[in-house]
Amino acid sequence: MQLTDTHCHIQEAPVKSDDATGKLWTKRGNPSPDELIAAAAQDDVTRLICVGCTLADSRRAVELVGPRENMWASIGIHPHDAKDHVHEADTLVDFAALAAKPKVVAVGECGLDFYYNHSSKDDQIQALRFQMELALKHDLPMIFHVRDAFDDFWPIFDSYKGLRGVVHSFTATRKELDEVLSRGLYVGLNGIMTFTKNQEQLDAAKAIPLQKLLLETDAPFLTPDPYRGTVCEPKHTRVTAAFLARLRDESLEILARETTHNAKSLFRLS
């Protein structure tokens, strides 16, 4: 059995910083990425996509995956960090150059987050459009982060033709799911599904067609039950997969096979 974690941030694991990601990896003891990769392999998580959220973070992801088998990078400007990028022309030029690097298979994590509003709405939209245009230029899929913002996100998405990708960390309802699927996008599920009490979220998770489902961890965030209170790692992909198999009345082996096939197809993985 082979599982694929399509969204993790292990490139930041050895980096000591005061942001939310850094604090969690410090709590875990700032493990080496290779330690996390080995632990994941023991639980049949054999393919990983390291997802960037800033220029510096995206560079780290590209550098990490370069020499390692079965690992790829996505370059992104997270909506929280839009304000630190969109007003710096040189920064955007440097970011855009990463799209042509080997083993870069997607653009994102990018999108709109109107729950926290760490960046202004205008800055978030500017960063999103910049990345959409970059993805189209390089024929790359996108990893979208959309929180409390679908009503604003869809008109922007629909103004471009040919976009493909995944809505990461999906936690919405059948209404939003239908909108996602009608546009041919994939749906990424993670540990949230194992501890949510929202039946509408669980109903939506059950309704995702298997051919449009991707697994992810968002490590070091969103640790699944029964490991809440510890730091999430790529190995926890298996925990979420097992939960979803029970929820959806599917075998773990079939879910693993099909979601890995989906990841290979969307991101053109070897």
PDB file of N, CA, C and O in Angstrom, residues 55-128:
ATOM      1  N   LEU A  55       8.104  33.368  -0.159  1.00  0.00           N
ATOM      2  CA  LEU A  55       9.245  33.188  -1.053  1.00  0.00           C
ATOM      3  C   LEU A  55      10.322  32.350  -0.380  1.00  0.00           C
ATOM      4  O   LEU A  55      10.812  31.359  -0.952  1.00  0.00           O
ATOM      5  N   ALA A  56      10.706  32.702   0.850  1.00  0.00           N
ATOM      6  CA  ALA A  56      11.768  31.976   1.541  1.00  0.00           C
ATOM      7  C   ALA A  56      11.364  30.531   1.800  1.00  0.00           C
ATOM      8  O   ALA A  56      12.166  29.601   1.627  1.00  0.00           O
ATOM      9  N   ASP A  57      10.138  30.330   2.204  1.00  0.00           N
ATOM     10  CA  ASP A  57       9.641  28.993   2.503  1.00  0.00           C
ATOM     11  C   ASP A  57       9.589  28.143   1.238  1.00  0.00           C
ATOM     12  O   ASP A  57       9.936  26.962   1.243  1.00  0.00           O
ATOM     13  N   SER A  58       9.167  28.745   0.141  1.00  0.00           N
ATOM     14  CA  SER A  58       9.120  28.026  -1.127  1.00  0.00           C
ATOM     15  C   SER A  58      10.522  27.632  -1.576  1.00  0.00           C
ATOM     16  O   SER A  58      10.733  26.527  -2.107  1.00  0.00           O
ATOM     17  N   ARG A  59      11.478  28.511  -1.376  1.00  0.00           N
ATOM     18  CA  ARG A  59      12.863  28.167  -1.699  1.00  0.00           C
ATOM     19  C   ARG A  59      13.326  26.965  -0.886  1.00  0.00           C
ATOM     20  O   ARG A  59      13.986  26.060  -1.411  1.00  0.00           O
ATOM     21  N   ARG A  60      12.984  26.935   0.394  1.00  0.00           N
ATOM     22  CA  ARG A  60      13.375  25.804   1.234  1.00  0.00           C
ATOM     23  C   ARG A  60      12.748  24.511   0.729  1.00  0.00           C
ATOM     24  O   ARG A  60      13.389  23.450   0.730  1.00  0.00           O
ATOM     25  N   ALA A  61      11.494  24.598   0.305  1.00  0.00           N
ATOM     26  CA  ALA A  61      10.819  23.405  -0.208  1.00  0.00           C
ATOM     27  C   ALA A  61      11.512  22.884  -1.465  1.00  0.00           C
ATOM     28  O   ALA A  61      11.747  21.680  -1.605  1.00  0.00           O
ATOM     29  N   VAL A  62      11.844  23.792  -2.365  1.00  0.00           N
ATOM     30  CA  VAL A  62      12.519  23.397  -3.605  1.00  0.00           C
ATOM     31  C   VAL A  62      13.869  22.763  -3.300  1.00  0.00           C
ATOM     32  O   VAL A  62      14.246  21.739  -3.893  1.00  0.00           O
ATOM     33  N   GLU A  63      14.600  23.351  -2.376  1.00  0.00           N
ATOM     34  CA  GLU A  63      15.921  22.819  -2.020  1.00  0.00           C
ATOM     35  C   GLU A  63      15.802  21.443  -1.355  1.00  0.00           C
ATOM     36  O   GLU A  63      16.616  20.547  -1.612  1.00  0.00           O
ATOM     37  N   LEU A  64      14.799  21.279  -0.503  1.00  0.00           N
ATOM     38  CA  LEU A  64      14.648  20.013   0.206  1.00  0.00           C
ATOM     39  C   LEU A  64      14.345  18.865  -0.746  1.00  0.00           C
ATOM     40  O   LEU A  64      14.934  17.784  -0.649  1.00  0.00           O
ATOM     41  N   VAL A  65      13.420  19.064  -1.664  1.00  0.00           N
ATOM     42  CA  VAL A  65      12.969  17.953  -2.500  1.00  0.00           C
ATOM     43  C   VAL A  65      13.952  17.621  -3.611  1.00  0.00           C
ATOM     44  O   VAL A  65      13.917  16.497  -4.149  1.00  0.00           O
ATOM     45  N   GLY A  66      14.818  18.564  -3.946  1.00  0.00           N
ATOM     46  CA  GLY A  66      15.699  18.385  -5.090  1.00  0.00           C
ATOM     47  C   GLY A  66      16.390  17.034  -5.169  1.00  0.00           C
ATOM     48  O   GLY A  66      16.254  16.306  -6.166  1.00  0.00           O
ATOM     49  N   PRO A  67      17.151  16.642  -4.140  1.00  0.00           N
ATOM     50  CA  PRO A  67      17.906  15.387  -4.207  1.00  0.00           C
ATOM     51  C   PRO A  67      17.154  14.164  -3.685  1.00  0.00           C
ATOM     52  O   PRO A  67      17.723  13.062  -3.670  1.00  0.00           O
ATOM     53  N   ARG A  68      15.912  14.321  -3.260  1.00  0.00           N
ATOM     54  CA  ARG A  68      15.212  13.212  -2.608  1.00  0.00           C
ATOM     55  C   ARG A  68      14.163  12.607  -3.531  1.00  0.00           C
ATOM     56  O   ARG A  68      13.384  13.327  -4.160  1.00  0.00           O
ATOM     57  N   GLU A  69      14.107  11.284  -3.539  1.00  0.00           N
ATOM     58  CA  GLU A  69      13.134  10.587  -4.371  1.00  0.00           C
ATOM     59  C   GLU A  69      11.734  10.699  -3.779  1.00  0.00           C
ATOM     60  O   GLU A  69      11.551  10.789  -2.568  1.00  0.00           O
ATOM     61  N   ASN A  70      10.753  10.688  -4.675  1.00  0.00           N
ATOM     62  CA  ASN A  70       9.334  10.670  -4.279  1.00  0.00           C
ATOM     63  C   ASN A  70       8.935  11.878  -3.437  1.00  0.00           C
ATOM     64  O   ASN A  70       8.043  11.792  -2.586  1.00  0.00           O
ATOM     65  N   MET A  71       9.611  13.004  -3.689  1.00  0.00           N
ATOM     66  CA  MET A  71       9.254  14.260  -3.043  1.00  0.00           C
ATOM     67  C   MET A  71       9.244  15.369  -4.086  1.00  0.00           C
ATOM     68  O   MET A  71      10.092  15.396  -4.979  1.00  0.00           O
ATOM     69  N   TRP A  72       8.270  16.267  -3.925  1.00  0.00           N
ATOM     70  CA  TRP A  72       8.109  17.366  -4.861  1.00  0.00           C
ATOM     71  C   TRP A  72       7.746  18.625  -4.075  1.00  0.00           C
ATOM     72  O   TRP A  72       7.423  18.551  -2.890  1.00  0.00           O
ATOM     73  N   ALA A  73       7.802  19.772  -4.762  1.00  0.00           N
ATOM     74  CA  ALA A  73       7.538  21.049  -4.103  1.00  0.00           C
ATOM     75  C   ALA A  73       6.417  21.805  -4.797  1.00  0.00           C
ATOM     76  O   ALA A  73       6.232  21.707  -6.020  1.00  0.00           O
ATOM     77  N   SER A  74       5.692  22.567  -3.993  1.00  0.00           N
ATOM     78  CA  SER A  74       4.762  23.571  -4.503  1.00  0.00           C
ATOM     79  C   SER A  74       5.215  24.921  -3.964  1.00  0.00           C
ATOM     80  O   SER A  74       5.593  25.035  -2.789  1.00  0.00           O
ATOM     81  N   ILE A  75       5.205  25.928  -4.821  1.00  0.00           N
ATOM     82  CA  ILE A  75       5.634  27.265  -4.405  1.00  0.00           C
ATOM     83  C   ILE A  75       4.405  28.148  -4.207  1.00  0.00           C
ATOM     84  O   ILE A  75       3.503  28.163  -5.027  1.00  0.00           O
ATOM     85  N   GLY A  76       4.357  28.844  -3.085  1.00  0.00           N
ATOM     86  CA  GLY A  76       3.157  29.612  -2.810  1.00  0.00           C
ATOM     87  C   GLY A  76       3.386  30.861  -1.985  1.00  0.00           C
ATOM     88  O   GLY A  76       4.366  30.972  -1.249  1.00  0.00           O
ATOM     89  N   ILE A  77       2.459  31.780  -2.134  1.00  0.00           N
ATOM     90  CA  ILE A  77       2.344  32.958  -1.270  1.00  0.00           C
ATOM     91  C   ILE A  77       0.991  32.840  -0.577  1.00  0.00           C
ATOM     92  O   ILE A  77      -0.068  33.019  -1.193  1.00  0.00           O
ATOM     93  N   HIS A  78       1.022  32.470   0.677  1.00  0.00           N
ATOM     94  CA  HIS A  78      -0.196  32.270   1.465  1.00  0.00           C
ATOM     95  C   HIS A  78      -0.935  33.599   1.600  1.00  0.00           C
ATOM     96  O   HIS A  78      -0.305  34.668   1.666  1.00  0.00           O
ATOM     97  N   PRO A  79      -2.276  33.575   1.650  1.00  0.00           N
ATOM     98  CA  PRO A  79      -3.000  34.843   1.823  1.00  0.00           C
ATOM     99  C   PRO A  79      -2.586  35.615   3.064  1.00  0.00           C
ATOM    100  O   PRO A  79      -2.606  36.856   3.050  1.00  0.00           O
ATOM    101  N   HIS A  80      -2.176  34.916   4.128  1.00  0.00           N
ATOM    102  CA  HIS A  80      -1.706  35.629   5.316  1.00  0.00           C
ATOM    103  C   HIS A  80      -0.476  36.475   5.004  1.00  0.00           C
ATOM    104  O   HIS A  80      -0.261  37.527   5.626  1.00  0.00           O
ATOM    105  N   ASP A  81       0.344  36.018   4.072  1.00  0.00           N
ATOM    106  CA  ASP A  81       1.629  36.655   3.784  1.00  0.00           C
ATOM    107  C   ASP A  81       1.600  37.526   2.536  1.00  0.00           C
ATOM    108  O   ASP A  81       2.648  38.012   2.097  1.00  0.00           O
ATOM    109  N   ALA A  82       0.420  37.732   1.975  1.00  0.00           N
ATOM    110  CA  ALA A  82       0.319  38.505   0.732  1.00  0.00           C
ATOM    111  C   ALA A  82       0.903  39.904   0.886  1.00  0.00           C
ATOM    112  O   ALA A  82       1.600  40.409  -0.001  1.00  0.00           O
ATOM    113  N   LYS A  83       0.646  40.531   2.023  1.00  0.00           N
ATOM    114  CA  LYS A  83       1.089  41.914   2.231  1.00  0.00           C
ATOM    115  C   LYS A  83       2.600  42.068   2.172  1.00  0.00           C
ATOM    116  O   LYS A  83       3.106  43.168   1.871  1.00  0.00           O
ATOM    117  N   ASP A  84       3.326  40.992   2.447  1.00  0.00           N
ATOM    118  CA  ASP A  84       4.788  41.048   2.464  1.00  0.00           C
ATOM    119  C   ASP A  84       5.399  40.766   1.101  1.00  0.00           C
ATOM    120  O   ASP A  84       6.630  40.794   0.965  1.00  0.00           O
ATOM    121  N   HIS A  85       4.564  40.497   0.099  1.00  0.00           N
ATOM    122  CA  HIS A  85       5.073  40.125  -1.214  1.00  0.00           C
ATOM    123  C   HIS A  85       4.583  41.029  -2.345  1.00  0.00           C
ATOM    124  O   HIS A  85       5.361  41.371  -3.235  1.00  0.00           O
ATOM    125  N   VAL A  86       3.318  41.389  -2.319  1.00  0.00           N
ATOM    126  CA  VAL A  86       2.739  42.016  -3.514  1.00  0.00           C
ATOM    127  C   VAL A  86       3.233  43.434  -3.774  1.00  0.00           C
ATOM    128  O   VAL A  86       3.101  43.942  -4.882  1.00  0.00           O
ATOM    129  N   HIS A  87       3.816  44.054  -2.766  1.00  0.00           N
ATOM    130  CA  HIS A  87       4.302  45.420  -2.952  1.00  0.00           C
ATOM    131  C   HIS A  87       5.791  45.480  -3.265  1.00  0.00           C
ATOM    132  O   HIS A  87       6.371  46.571  -3.333  1.00  0.00           O
ATOM    133  N   GLU A  88       6.414  44.320  -3.435  1.00  0.00           N
ATOM    134  CA  GLU A  88       7.853  44.248  -3.705  1.00  0.00           C
ATOM    135  C   GLU A  88       8.067  43.569  -5.053  1.00  0.00           C
ATOM    136  O   GLU A  88       7.986  42.344  -5.171  1.00  0.00           O
ATOM    137  N   ALA A  89       8.341  44.380  -6.081  1.00  0.00           N
ATOM    138  CA  ALA A  89       8.470  43.841  -7.437  1.00  0.00           C
ATOM    139  C   ALA A  89       9.584  42.804  -7.537  1.00  0.00           C
ATOM    140  O   ALA A  89       9.425  41.757  -8.183  1.00  0.00           O
ATOM    141  N   ASP A  90      10.711  43.071  -6.901  1.00  0.00           N
ATOM    142  CA  ASP A  90      11.828  42.117  -6.967  1.00  0.00           C
ATOM    143  C   ASP A  90      11.468  40.786  -6.316  1.00  0.00           C
ATOM    144  O   ASP A  90      11.878  39.721  -6.789  1.00  0.00           O
ATOM    145  N   THR A  91      10.702  40.860  -5.239  1.00  0.00           N
ATOM    146  CA  THR A  91      10.280  39.635  -4.561  1.00  0.00           C
ATOM    147  C   THR A  91       9.404  38.787  -5.481  1.00  0.00           C
ATOM    148  O   THR A  91       9.564  37.563  -5.558  1.00  0.00           O
ATOM    149  N   LEU A  92       8.501  39.420  -6.192  1.00  0.00           N
ATOM    150  CA  LEU A  92       7.627  38.696  -7.102  1.00  0.00           C
ATOM    151  C   LEU A  92       8.414  38.106  -8.271  1.00  0.00           C
ATOM    152  O   LEU A  92       8.123  36.993  -8.723  1.00  0.00           O
ATOM    153  N   VAL A  93       9.403  38.815  -8.754  1.00  0.00           N
ATOM    154  CA  VAL A  93      10.258  38.286  -9.824  1.00  0.00           C
ATOM    155  C   VAL A  93      11.006  37.050  -9.345  1.00  0.00           C
ATOM    156  O   VAL A  93      11.071  36.025 -10.040  1.00  0.00           O
ATOM    157  N   ASP A  94      11.563  37.124  -8.144  1.00  0.00           N
ATOM    158  CA  ASP A  94      12.294  35.979  -7.583  1.00  0.00           C
ATOM    159  C   ASP A  94      11.362  34.797  -7.351  1.00  0.00           C
ATOM    160  O   ASP A  94      11.732  33.637  -7.591  1.00  0.00           O
ATOM    161  N   PHE A  95      10.157  35.088  -6.894  1.00  0.00           N
ATOM    162  CA  PHE A  95       9.188  34.020  -6.673  1.00  0.00           C
ATOM    163  C   PHE A  95       8.811  33.355  -7.994  1.00  0.00           C
ATOM    164  O   PHE A  95       8.797  32.118  -8.103  1.00  0.00           O
ATOM    165  N   ALA A  96       8.527  34.158  -8.994  1.00  0.00           N
ATOM    166  CA  ALA A  96       8.114  33.611 -10.289  1.00  0.00           C
ATOM    167  C   ALA A  96       9.192  32.714 -10.883  1.00  0.00           C
ATOM    168  O   ALA A  96       8.887  31.713 -11.555  1.00  0.00           O
ATOM    169  N   ALA A  97      10.455  33.034 -10.635  1.00  0.00           N
ATOM    170  CA  ALA A  97      11.552  32.233 -11.178  1.00  0.00           C
ATOM    171  C   ALA A  97      11.550  30.819 -10.632  1.00  0.00           C
ATOM    172  O   ALA A  97      12.035  29.883 -11.284  1.00  0.00           O
ATOM    173  N   LEU A  98      10.993  30.616  -9.436  1.00  0.00           N
ATOM    174  CA  LEU A  98      10.958  29.282  -8.831  1.00  0.00           C
ATOM    175  C   LEU A  98      10.058  28.321  -9.613  1.00  0.00           C
ATOM    176  O   LEU A  98      10.241  27.102  -9.534  1.00  0.00           O
ATOM    177  N   ALA A  99       9.110  28.852 -10.351  1.00  0.00           N
ATOM    178  CA  ALA A  99       8.155  27.986 -11.051  1.00  0.00           C
ATOM    179  C   ALA A  99       8.830  27.096 -12.082  1.00  0.00           C
ATOM    180  O   ALA A  99       8.287  26.046 -12.438  1.00  0.00           O
ATOM    181  N   ALA A 100       9.981  27.511 -12.553  1.00  0.00           N
ATOM    182  CA  ALA A 100      10.691  26.734 -13.573  1.00  0.00           C
ATOM    183  C   ALA A 100      11.703  25.759 -12.976  1.00  0.00           C
ATOM    184  O   ALA A 100      12.377  25.030 -13.713  1.00  0.00           O
ATOM    185  N   LYS A 101      11.805  25.721 -11.658  1.00  0.00           N
ATOM    186  CA  LYS A 101      12.779  24.843 -11.018  1.00  0.00           C
ATOM    187  C   LYS A 101      12.344  23.374 -11.134  1.00  0.00           C
ATOM    188  O   LYS A 101      11.147  23.069 -11.159  1.00  0.00           O
ATOM    189  N   PRO A 102      13.324  22.457 -11.181  1.00  0.00           N
ATOM    190  CA  PRO A 102      12.974  21.031 -11.227  1.00  0.00           C
ATOM    191  C   PRO A 102      12.167  20.614  -9.997  1.00  0.00           C
ATOM    192  O   PRO A 102      12.380  21.121  -8.898  1.00  0.00           O
ATOM    193  N   LYS A 103      11.215  19.717 -10.226  1.00  0.00           N
ATOM    194  CA  LYS A 103      10.397  19.105  -9.179  1.00  0.00           C
ATOM    195  C   LYS A 103       9.401  20.068  -8.538  1.00  0.00           C
ATOM    196  O   LYS A 103       8.803  19.756  -7.520  1.00  0.00           O
ATOM    197  N   VAL A 104       9.207  21.249  -9.138  1.00  0.00           N
ATOM    198  CA  VAL A 104       8.095  22.114  -8.741  1.00  0.00           C
ATOM    199  C   VAL A 104       6.872  21.649  -9.515  1.00  0.00           C
ATOM    200  O   VAL A 104       6.844  21.707 -10.745  1.00  0.00           O
ATOM    201  N   VAL A 105       5.860  21.165  -8.787  1.00  0.00           N
ATOM    202  CA  VAL A 105       4.712  20.536  -9.440  1.00  0.00           C
ATOM    203  C   VAL A 105       3.416  21.316  -9.255  1.00  0.00           C
ATOM    204  O   VAL A 105       2.371  20.905  -9.772  1.00  0.00           O
ATOM    205  N   ALA A 106       3.465  22.453  -8.534  1.00  0.00           N
ATOM    206  CA  ALA A 106       2.237  23.215  -8.310  1.00  0.00           C
ATOM    207  C   ALA A 106       2.573  24.618  -7.840  1.00  0.00           C
ATOM    208  O   ALA A 106       3.702  24.906  -7.417  1.00  0.00           O
ATOM    209  N   VAL A 107       1.557  25.478  -7.909  1.00  0.00           N
ATOM    210  CA  VAL A 107       1.627  26.825  -7.341  1.00  0.00           C
ATOM    211  C   VAL A 107       0.619  26.882  -6.201  1.00  0.00           C
ATOM    212  O   VAL A 107      -0.545  26.555  -6.353  1.00  0.00           O
ATOM    213  N   GLY A 108       1.074  27.318  -5.051  1.00  0.00           N
ATOM    214  CA  GLY A 108       0.242  27.400  -3.864  1.00  0.00           C
ATOM    215  C   GLY A 108       1.017  26.863  -2.670  1.00  0.00           C
ATOM    216  O   GLY A 108       2.083  26.271  -2.856  1.00  0.00           O
ATOM    217  N   GLU A 109       0.649  27.210  -1.561  1.00  0.00           N
ATOM    218  CA  GLU A 109      -0.696  27.428  -1.077  1.00  0.00           C
ATOM    219  C   GLU A 109      -1.031  28.899  -1.254  1.00  0.00           C
ATOM    220  O   GLU A 109      -0.343  29.758  -0.751  1.00  0.00           O
ATOM    221  N   CYS A 110      -2.122  29.133  -1.935  1.00  0.00           N
ATOM    222  CA  CYS A 110      -2.549  30.510  -2.178  1.00  0.00           C
ATOM    223  C   CYS A 110      -4.067  30.557  -2.161  1.00  0.00           C
ATOM    224  O   CYS A 110      -4.727  29.520  -2.257  1.00  0.00           O
ATOM    225  N   GLY A 111      -4.602  31.747  -2.022  1.00  0.00           N
ATOM    226  CA  GLY A 111      -6.049  31.859  -2.011  1.00  0.00           C
ATOM    227  C   GLY A 111      -6.520  33.075  -1.252  1.00  0.00           C
ATOM    228  O   GLY A 111      -5.890  34.142  -1.290  1.00  0.00           O
ATOM    229  N   LEU A 112      -7.619  32.911  -0.542  1.00  0.00           N
ATOM    230  CA  LEU A 112      -8.227  33.989   0.238  1.00  0.00           C
ATOM    231  C   LEU A 112      -8.578  33.472   1.622  1.00  0.00           C
ATOM    232  O   LEU A 112      -9.143  32.382   1.759  1.00  0.00           O
ATOM    233  N   ASP A 113      -8.238  34.246   2.642  1.00  0.00           N
ATOM    234  CA  ASP A 113      -8.586  33.906   4.016  1.00  0.00           C
ATOM    235  C   ASP A 113      -9.161  35.140   4.679  1.00  0.00           C
ATOM    236  O   ASP A 113      -8.432  36.036   5.109  1.00  0.00           O
ATOM    237  N   PHE A 114     -10.486  35.192   4.746  1.00  0.00           N
ATOM    238  CA  PHE A 114     -11.172  36.330   5.356  1.00  0.00           C
ATOM    239  C   PHE A 114     -11.599  36.026   6.787  1.00  0.00           C
ATOM    240  O   PHE A 114     -12.358  36.785   7.397  1.00  0.00           O
ATOM    241  N   TYR A 115     -11.106  34.917   7.322  1.00  0.00           N
ATOM    242  CA  TYR A 115     -11.336  34.597   8.728  1.00  0.00           C
ATOM    243  C   TYR A 115     -10.351  35.358   9.601  1.00  0.00           C
ATOM    244  O   TYR A 115     -10.724  35.967  10.599  1.00  0.00           O
ATOM    245  N   TYR A 116      -9.063  35.324   9.211  1.00  0.00           N
ATOM    246  CA  TYR A 116      -8.037  36.011   9.981  1.00  0.00           C
ATOM    247  C   TYR A 116      -7.708  37.395   9.436  1.00  0.00           C
ATOM    248  O   TYR A 116      -7.390  38.305  10.199  1.00  0.00           O
ATOM    249  N   ASN A 117      -7.741  37.551   8.103  1.00  0.00           N
ATOM    250  CA  ASN A 117      -7.423  38.844   7.490  1.00  0.00           C
ATOM    251  C   ASN A 117      -6.065  39.388   7.936  1.00  0.00           C
ATOM    252  O   ASN A 117      -5.924  40.561   8.247  1.00  0.00           O
ATOM    253  N   HIS A 118      -5.052  38.524   7.961  1.00  0.00           N
ATOM    254  CA  HIS A 118      -3.702  38.989   8.277  1.00  0.00           C
ATOM    255  C   HIS A 118      -3.165  39.907   7.187  1.00  0.00           C
ATOM    256  O   HIS A 118      -2.276  40.727   7.444  1.00  0.00           O
ATOM    257  N   SER A 119      -3.638  39.744   5.975  1.00  0.00           N
ATOM    258  CA  SER A 119      -3.379  40.681   4.882  1.00  0.00           C
ATOM    259  C   SER A 119      -4.711  41.255   4.432  1.00  0.00           C
ATOM    260  O   SER A 119      -5.765  40.619   4.589  1.00  0.00           O
ATOM    261  N   SER A 120      -4.674  42.461   3.861  1.00  0.00           N
ATOM    262  CA  SER A 120      -5.909  43.094   3.416  1.00  0.00           C
ATOM    263  C   SER A 120      -6.543  42.279   2.289  1.00  0.00           C
ATOM    264  O   SER A 120      -5.872  41.498   1.595  1.00  0.00           O
ATOM    265  N   LYS A 121      -7.818  42.481   2.089  1.00  0.00           N
ATOM    266  CA  LYS A 121      -8.532  41.793   1.017  1.00  0.00           C
ATOM    267  C   LYS A 121      -7.896  42.095  -0.330  1.00  0.00           C
ATOM    268  O   LYS A 121      -7.675  41.183  -1.153  1.00  0.00           O
ATOM    269  N   ASP A 122      -7.551  43.355  -0.572  1.00  0.00           N
ATOM    270  CA  ASP A 122      -6.963  43.733  -1.856  1.00  0.00           C
ATOM    271  C   ASP A 122      -5.612  43.052  -2.063  1.00  0.00           C
ATOM    272  O   ASP A 122      -5.312  42.588  -3.174  1.00  0.00           O
ATOM    273  N   ASP A 123      -4.791  42.991  -1.020  1.00  0.00           N
ATOM    274  CA  ASP A 123      -3.484  42.339  -1.147  1.00  0.00           C
ATOM    275  C   ASP A 123      -3.650  40.842  -1.402  1.00  0.00           C
ATOM    276  O   ASP A 123      -2.911  40.249  -2.201  1.00  0.00           O
ATOM    277  N   GLN A 124      -4.602  40.219  -0.726  1.00  0.00           N
ATOM    278  CA  GLN A 124      -4.849  38.800  -0.946  1.00  0.00           C
ATOM    279  C   GLN A 124      -5.277  38.527  -2.388  1.00  0.00           C
ATOM    280  O   GLN A 124      -4.802  37.569  -3.026  1.00  0.00           O
ATOM    281  N   ILE A 125      -6.155  39.348  -2.891  1.00  0.00           N
ATOM    282  CA  ILE A 125      -6.631  39.163  -4.264  1.00  0.00           C
ATOM    283  C   ILE A 125      -5.505  39.382  -5.260  1.00  0.00           C
ATOM    284  O   ILE A 125      -5.357  38.625  -6.233  1.00  0.00           O
ATOM    285  N   GLN A 126      -4.683  40.391  -5.021  1.00  0.00           N
ATOM    286  CA  GLN A 126      -3.558  40.655  -5.917  1.00  0.00           C
ATOM    287  C   GLN A 126      -2.587  39.470  -5.944  1.00  0.00           C
ATOM    288  O   GLN A 126      -2.128  39.048  -7.008  1.00  0.00           O
ATOM    289  N   ALA A 127      -2.283  38.921  -4.766  1.00  0.00           N
ATOM    290  CA  ALA A 127      -1.381  37.773  -4.694  1.00  0.00           C
ATOM    291  C   ALA A 127      -1.996  36.553  -5.372  1.00  0.00           C
ATOM    292  O   ALA A 127      -1.291  35.784  -6.055  1.00  0.00           O
ATOM    293  N   LEU A 128      -3.289  36.356  -5.195  1.00  0.00           N
ATOM    294  CA  LEU A 128      -3.963  35.216  -5.806  1.00  0.00           C
ATOM    295  C   LEU A 128      -3.922  35.318  -7.325  1.00  0.00           C
ATOM    296  O   LEU A 128      -3.581  34.344  -8.021  1.00  0.00           O
TER     297      LEU A 128
END
